[in-house]
Amino acid sequence: MWCYRGGSISTEPRINDRIRVPEVRLVGPSGEQVGIVPLAKALELAQEYDLDLVEVAASARPPVCKLMDYGKFKYESAMKAREARKNQAHTVIKEMKLRPKIDPHDYDTKKGHVVRFLKQGDKVKITIMFRGREQSRPELGYRLLQRLAEDVQDLGFVESNPKQDGRNMIMVLGPHKKKTEAMAEARQAQEARKAERQGRTAASPQEAPAEEPAEEPAEA
């Protein structure tokens, strides 16, 4: 009885002498179709070009192989994957909690945080917390959420309308900008500030030596 003993299964393609088929459909270094050739002939061509024979479609009949620099191919693929992960955008849901009878100063502060989150391309979950007798006045929370949505409508929209959730009322705001756009704009702004600082440093005048006053011509 066969039993799997563990270990990782290689996902890398077979190359050169690891390819075990009588013939392959060969693709040249520039992508040109060579045709179906014996494996020995494909390996011979790989040696002539000083390249590797790489199996790129193992399920085809016969398998498709390409002549390439496999080491360079792996390196470039790793760099592309790294860059893709670096630029990958994950939308985050931020949360902001308010009281229905919030004072104007606190409201402006909370609204500022919501504005910053939306500019960053993140969603914002707004939670109105009711306590005691406030629970009998849900309209206070509803009006507050409507006011906030109107104040930030240039940056975001109501993705989930206000709804009661136990003692709380919840609304979700979505950003107009995508996360990737917000990240790109943030990088551009950062680079612009850096260039401006470098420009100011380079343009700062050095102290020039004081010029001696010119002598007046003697009277005749």
mmCIF file of C-alpha atoms in Angstrom:
data_model
loop_
_atom_site.group_PDB
_atom_site.id
_atom_site.type_symbol
_atom_site.label_atom_id
_atom_site.label_comp_id
_atom_site.label_asym_id
_atom_site.label_seq_id
_atom_site.Cartn_x
_atom_site.Cartn_y
_atom_site.Cartn_z
ATOM 1 C CA MET A 1 0.000 0.000 0.000
ATOM 2 C CA TRP A 2 1.385 3.373 -1.068
ATOM 3 C CA CYS A 3 1.658 6.028 1.627
ATOM 4 C CA TYR A 4 2.691 9.671 1.225
ATOM 5 C CA ARG A 5 5.655 10.362 3.485
ATOM 6 C CA GLY A 6 5.503 14.111 3.301
ATOM 7 C CA GLY A 7 7.838 16.587 1.651
ATOM 8 C CA SER A 8 7.175 19.315 -0.867
ATOM 9 C CA ILE A 9 6.227 18.613 -4.466
ATOM 10 C CA SER A 10 8.435 20.490 -6.904
ATOM 11 C CA THR A 11 6.570 22.930 -9.139
ATOM 12 C CA GLU A 12 9.639 23.834 -11.219
ATOM 13 C CA PRO A 13 9.687 22.694 -14.846
ATOM 14 C CA ARG A 14 11.942 19.913 -15.999
ATOM 15 C CA ILE A 15 15.066 21.078 -17.809
ATOM 16 C CA ASN A 16 17.762 19.484 -19.962
ATOM 17 C CA ASP A 17 18.507 15.852 -19.057
ATOM 18 C CA ARG A 18 15.586 15.744 -16.588
ATOM 19 C CA ILE A 19 13.216 15.700 -19.567
ATOM 20 C CA ARG A 20 12.272 12.056 -20.239
ATOM 21 C CA VAL A 21 10.308 11.899 -23.498
ATOM 22 C CA PRO A 22 11.328 10.674 -26.959
ATOM 23 C CA GLU A 23 10.435 13.903 -28.776
ATOM 24 C CA VAL A 24 9.330 17.470 -28.025
ATOM 25 C CA ARG A 25 7.661 20.372 -29.785
ATOM 26 C CA LEU A 26 10.514 22.868 -29.774
ATOM 27 C CA VAL A 27 10.302 26.654 -29.510
ATOM 28 C CA GLY A 28 13.422 28.646 -30.334
ATOM 29 C CA PRO A 29 15.099 31.372 -28.207
ATOM 30 C CA SER A 30 13.119 34.161 -29.894
ATOM 31 C CA GLY A 31 9.794 32.325 -29.735
ATOM 32 C CA GLU A 32 9.971 30.888 -33.224
ATOM 33 C CA GLN A 33 8.338 27.505 -33.805
ATOM 34 C CA VAL A 34 10.978 24.897 -34.681
ATOM 35 C CA GLY A 35 8.529 21.982 -34.753
ATOM 36 C CA ILE A 36 8.544 18.446 -33.391
ATOM 37 C CA VAL A 37 12.089 17.134 -33.006
ATOM 38 C CA PRO A 38 13.717 14.199 -31.161
ATOM 39 C CA LEU A 39 14.787 15.005 -27.621
ATOM 40 C CA ALA A 40 18.431 14.344 -28.500
ATOM 41 C CA LYS A 41 18.243 16.941 -31.300
ATOM 42 C CA ALA A 42 16.644 19.511 -28.954
ATOM 43 C CA LEU A 43 19.410 18.973 -26.369
ATOM 44 C CA GLU A 44 22.017 19.311 -29.100
ATOM 45 C CA LEU A 45 20.535 22.646 -30.188
ATOM 46 C CA ALA A 46 20.495 23.825 -26.569
ATOM 47 C CA GLN A 47 24.229 23.136 -26.330
ATOM 48 C CA GLU A 48 24.885 24.955 -29.605
ATOM 49 C CA TYR A 49 23.043 28.065 -28.371
ATOM 50 C CA ASP A 50 24.574 27.701 -24.881
ATOM 51 C CA LEU A 51 21.048 27.675 -23.456
ATOM 52 C CA ASP A 52 18.796 25.348 -21.465
ATOM 53 C CA LEU A 53 16.026 23.156 -22.799
ATOM 54 C CA VAL A 54 13.020 23.956 -20.577
ATOM 55 C CA GLU A 55 9.714 22.065 -20.579
ATOM 56 C CA VAL A 56 7.037 24.780 -20.641
ATOM 57 C CA ALA A 57 3.926 22.659 -21.353
ATOM 58 C CA ALA A 58 4.325 19.195 -19.888
ATOM 59 C CA SER A 59 0.701 18.142 -20.533
ATOM 60 C CA ALA A 60 0.912 18.739 -24.291
ATOM 61 C CA ARG A 61 1.494 15.806 -26.619
ATOM 62 C CA PRO A 62 4.359 15.957 -27.306
ATOM 63 C CA PRO A 63 5.479 18.290 -24.485
ATOM 64 C CA VAL A 64 6.424 21.827 -25.505
ATOM 65 C CA CYS A 65 10.004 22.825 -24.698
ATOM 66 C CA LYS A 66 11.766 26.138 -25.194
ATOM 67 C CA LEU A 67 15.396 27.137 -25.518
ATOM 68 C CA MET A 68 16.198 29.779 -22.883
ATOM 69 C CA ASP A 69 18.627 30.892 -20.195
ATOM 70 C CA TYR A 70 16.784 29.275 -17.303
ATOM 71 C CA GLY A 71 18.824 30.992 -14.583
ATOM 72 C CA LYS A 72 18.074 34.410 -16.055
ATOM 73 C CA PHE A 73 14.422 33.445 -16.526
ATOM 74 C CA LYS A 74 14.090 32.436 -12.849
ATOM 75 C CA TYR A 75 15.748 35.644 -11.673
ATOM 76 C CA GLU A 76 13.523 37.891 -13.797
ATOM 77 C CA SER A 77 10.407 35.976 -12.703
ATOM 78 C CA ALA A 78 11.377 36.398 -9.043
ATOM 79 C CA MET A 79 11.917 40.146 -9.538
ATOM 80 C CA LYS A 80 8.520 40.523 -11.250
ATOM 81 C CA ALA A 81 6.790 38.618 -8.441
ATOM 82 C CA ARG A 82 8.540 40.757 -5.849
ATOM 83 C CA GLU A 83 7.500 43.971 -7.606
ATOM 84 C CA ALA A 84 3.923 42.703 -7.901
ATOM 85 C CA ARG A 85 3.802 41.972 -4.160
ATOM 86 C CA LYS A 86 5.257 45.399 -3.444
ATOM 87 C CA ASN A 87 2.585 47.151 -5.503
ATOM 88 C CA GLN A 88 -0.239 44.912 -4.382
ATOM 89 C CA ALA A 89 -3.007 46.957 -2.799
ATOM 90 C CA HIS A 90 -5.006 45.679 0.123
ATOM 91 C CA THR A 91 -8.126 47.642 0.966
ATOM 92 C CA VAL A 92 -8.304 48.096 4.716
ATOM 93 C CA ILE A 93 -11.451 48.800 6.712
ATOM 94 C CA LYS A 94 -10.763 51.461 9.320
ATOM 95 C CA GLU A 95 -13.194 52.117 12.150
ATOM 96 C CA MET A 96 -14.256 55.401 13.693
ATOM 97 C CA LYS A 97 -16.526 55.584 16.744
ATOM 98 C CA LEU A 98 -18.707 58.568 17.589
ATOM 99 C CA ARG A 99 -21.277 59.471 20.208
ATOM 100 C CA PRO A 100 -24.648 60.840 19.049
ATOM 101 C CA LYS A 101 -24.163 64.066 21.052
ATOM 102 C CA ILE A 102 -20.558 64.656 20.028
ATOM 103 C CA ASP A 103 -19.278 68.216 20.481
ATOM 104 C CA PRO A 104 -18.159 70.228 17.410
ATOM 105 C CA HIS A 105 -14.421 70.026 18.168
ATOM 106 C CA ASP A 106 -14.458 66.242 18.576
ATOM 107 C CA TYR A 107 -16.564 65.922 15.423
ATOM 108 C CA ASP A 108 -14.034 67.899 13.379
ATOM 109 C CA THR A 109 -11.222 65.732 14.752
ATOM 110 C CA LYS A 110 -13.041 62.489 13.916
ATOM 111 C CA LYS A 111 -13.987 63.804 10.483
ATOM 112 C CA GLY A 112 -10.326 64.621 9.837
ATOM 113 C CA HIS A 113 -9.410 60.994 10.504
ATOM 114 C CA VAL A 114 -12.152 59.805 8.131
ATOM 115 C CA VAL A 115 -10.877 62.178 5.431
ATOM 116 C CA ARG A 116 -7.344 60.819 5.845
ATOM 117 C CA PHE A 117 -8.519 57.203 5.621
ATOM 118 C CA LEU A 118 -10.539 57.855 2.467
ATOM 119 C CA LYS A 119 -7.619 59.696 0.848
ATOM 120 C CA GLN A 120 -5.501 56.607 1.517
ATOM 121 C CA GLY A 121 -8.035 54.511 -0.399
ATOM 122 C CA ASP A 122 -9.388 52.705 2.671
ATOM 123 C CA LYS A 123 -12.970 52.010 3.656
ATOM 124 C CA VAL A 124 -14.249 53.460 6.911
ATOM 125 C CA LYS A 125 -16.750 51.839 9.259
ATOM 126 C CA ILE A 126 -18.519 54.542 11.244
ATOM 127 C CA THR A 127 -20.050 53.382 14.519
ATOM 128 C CA ILE A 128 -22.444 55.524 16.555
ATOM 129 C CA MET A 129 -22.484 54.302 20.166
ATOM 130 C CA PHE A 130 -25.726 54.833 22.115
ATOM 131 C CA ARG A 131 -25.817 54.747 25.886
ATOM 132 C CA GLY A 132 -28.678 54.870 28.347
ATOM 133 C CA ARG A 133 -31.572 57.005 27.167
ATOM 134 C CA GLU A 134 -29.794 57.727 23.891
ATOM 135 C CA GLN A 135 -30.982 54.319 22.682
ATOM 136 C CA SER A 136 -34.503 55.716 22.398
ATOM 137 C CA ARG A 137 -33.268 58.438 19.994
ATOM 138 C CA PRO A 138 -31.831 56.549 16.986
ATOM 139 C CA GLU A 139 -32.616 59.529 14.758
ATOM 140 C CA LEU A 140 -29.741 61.411 16.423
ATOM 141 C CA GLY A 141 -27.261 58.825 15.163
ATOM 142 C CA TYR A 142 -28.861 58.673 11.751
ATOM 143 C CA ARG A 143 -28.639 62.454 11.280
ATOM 144 C CA LEU A 144 -25.009 62.446 12.434
ATOM 145 C CA LEU A 145 -24.093 59.751 9.928
ATOM 146 C CA GLN A 146 -25.876 61.630 7.149
ATOM 147 C CA ARG A 147 -23.995 64.809 8.064
ATOM 148 C CA LEU A 148 -20.640 63.014 7.999
ATOM 149 C CA ALA A 149 -21.402 61.370 4.651
ATOM 150 C CA GLU A 150 -22.248 64.771 3.155
ATOM 151 C CA ASP A 151 -19.100 66.372 4.604
ATOM 152 C CA VAL A 152 -16.818 63.809 2.924
ATOM 153 C CA GLN A 153 -18.812 63.159 -0.253
ATOM 154 C CA ASP A 154 -15.948 64.477 -2.418
ATOM 155 C CA LEU A 155 -13.714 61.671 -1.123
ATOM 156 C CA GLY A 156 -16.104 58.808 -0.427
ATOM 157 C CA PHE A 157 -19.589 57.406 -0.802
ATOM 158 C CA VAL A 158 -22.001 55.471 1.389
ATOM 159 C CA GLU A 159 -21.269 51.842 0.647
ATOM 160 C CA SER A 160 -23.477 50.469 3.419
ATOM 161 C CA ASN A 161 -26.434 52.549 4.622
ATOM 162 C CA PRO A 162 -26.885 53.224 8.346
ATOM 163 C CA LYS A 163 -28.360 50.275 10.213
ATOM 164 C CA GLN A 164 -28.983 49.465 13.850
ATOM 165 C CA ASP A 165 -26.739 46.811 15.398
ATOM 166 C CA GLY A 166 -27.726 46.312 19.035
ATOM 167 C CA ARG A 167 -26.790 49.479 20.911
ATOM 168 C CA ASN A 168 -24.850 50.815 17.937
ATOM 169 C CA MET A 169 -25.646 52.229 14.520
ATOM 170 C CA ILE A 170 -23.213 51.425 11.705
ATOM 171 C CA MET A 171 -22.478 52.911 8.298
ATOM 172 C CA VAL A 172 -19.641 52.062 5.896
ATOM 173 C CA LEU A 173 -18.014 54.653 3.646
ATOM 174 C CA GLY A 174 -16.074 53.601 0.540
ATOM 175 C CA PRO A 175 -13.360 55.707 -1.112
ATOM 176 C CA HIS A 176 -13.799 57.112 -4.608
ATOM 177 C CA LYS A 177 -10.127 56.386 -5.325
ATOM 178 C CA LYS A 178 -8.788 52.892 -5.616
ATOM 179 C CA LYS A 179 -6.087 51.848 -3.189
ATOM 180 C CA THR A 180 -3.517 51.601 -5.986
ATOM 181 C CA GLU A 181 -4.265 55.164 -7.124
ATOM 182 C CA ALA A 182 -3.949 56.486 -3.583
ATOM 183 C CA MET A 183 -0.621 54.676 -3.115
ATOM 184 C CA ALA A 184 0.724 56.033 -6.413
ATOM 185 C CA GLU A 185 -0.286 59.601 -5.533
ATOM 186 C CA ALA A 186 1.296 59.264 -2.082
ATOM 187 C CA ARG A 187 4.575 58.088 -3.650
ATOM 188 C CA GLN A 188 4.526 60.959 -6.160
ATOM 189 C CA ALA A 189 3.896 63.491 -3.398
ATOM 190 C CA GLN A 190 6.732 62.029 -1.344
ATOM 191 C CA GLU A 191 9.133 62.187 -4.285
ATOM 192 C CA ALA A 192 8.052 65.775 -5.034
ATOM 193 C CA ARG A 193 8.722 66.833 -1.421
ATOM 194 C CA LYS A 194 12.115 65.117 -1.531
ATOM 195 C CA ALA A 195 13.037 66.860 -4.790
ATOM 196 C CA GLU A 196 11.898 70.205 -3.370
ATOM 197 C CA ARG A 197 14.074 69.766 -0.272
ATOM 198 C CA GLN A 198 17.076 68.845 -2.406
ATOM 199 C CA GLY A 199 16.412 71.848 -4.643
ATOM 200 C CA ARG A 200 16.331 74.224 -1.670
ATOM 201 C CA THR A 201 19.577 72.763 -0.338
ATOM 202 C CA ALA A 202 21.327 73.143 -3.697
ATOM 203 C CA ALA A 203 19.997 76.678 -4.227
ATOM 204 C CA SER A 204 20.979 78.035 -0.807
ATOM 205 C CA PRO A 205 23.576 80.773 -1.567
ATOM 206 C CA GLN A 206 26.987 80.498 0.025
ATOM 207 C CA GLU A 207 28.357 83.528 1.738
ATOM 208 C CA ALA A 208 30.338 85.550 -0.770
ATOM 209 C CA PRO A 209 33.361 87.525 0.385
ATOM 210 C CA ALA A 210 32.618 91.192 0.943
ATOM 211 C CA GLU A 211 33.797 93.398 -1.910
ATOM 212 C CA GLU A 212 36.253 96.143 -1.068
ATOM 213 C CA PRO A 213 34.989 99.617 -1.933
ATOM 214 C CA ALA A 214 36.498 101.003 -5.138
ATOM 215 C CA GLU A 215 38.978 103.819 -4.695
ATOM 216 C CA GLU A 216 37.770 107.236 -5.825
ATOM 217 C CA PRO A 217 39.978 108.946 -8.422
ATOM 218 C CA ALA A 218 42.247 111.659 -6.966
ATOM 219 C CA GLU A 219 41.262 115.230 -7.751
ATOM 220 C CA ALA A 220 43.495 116.982 -10.242
#
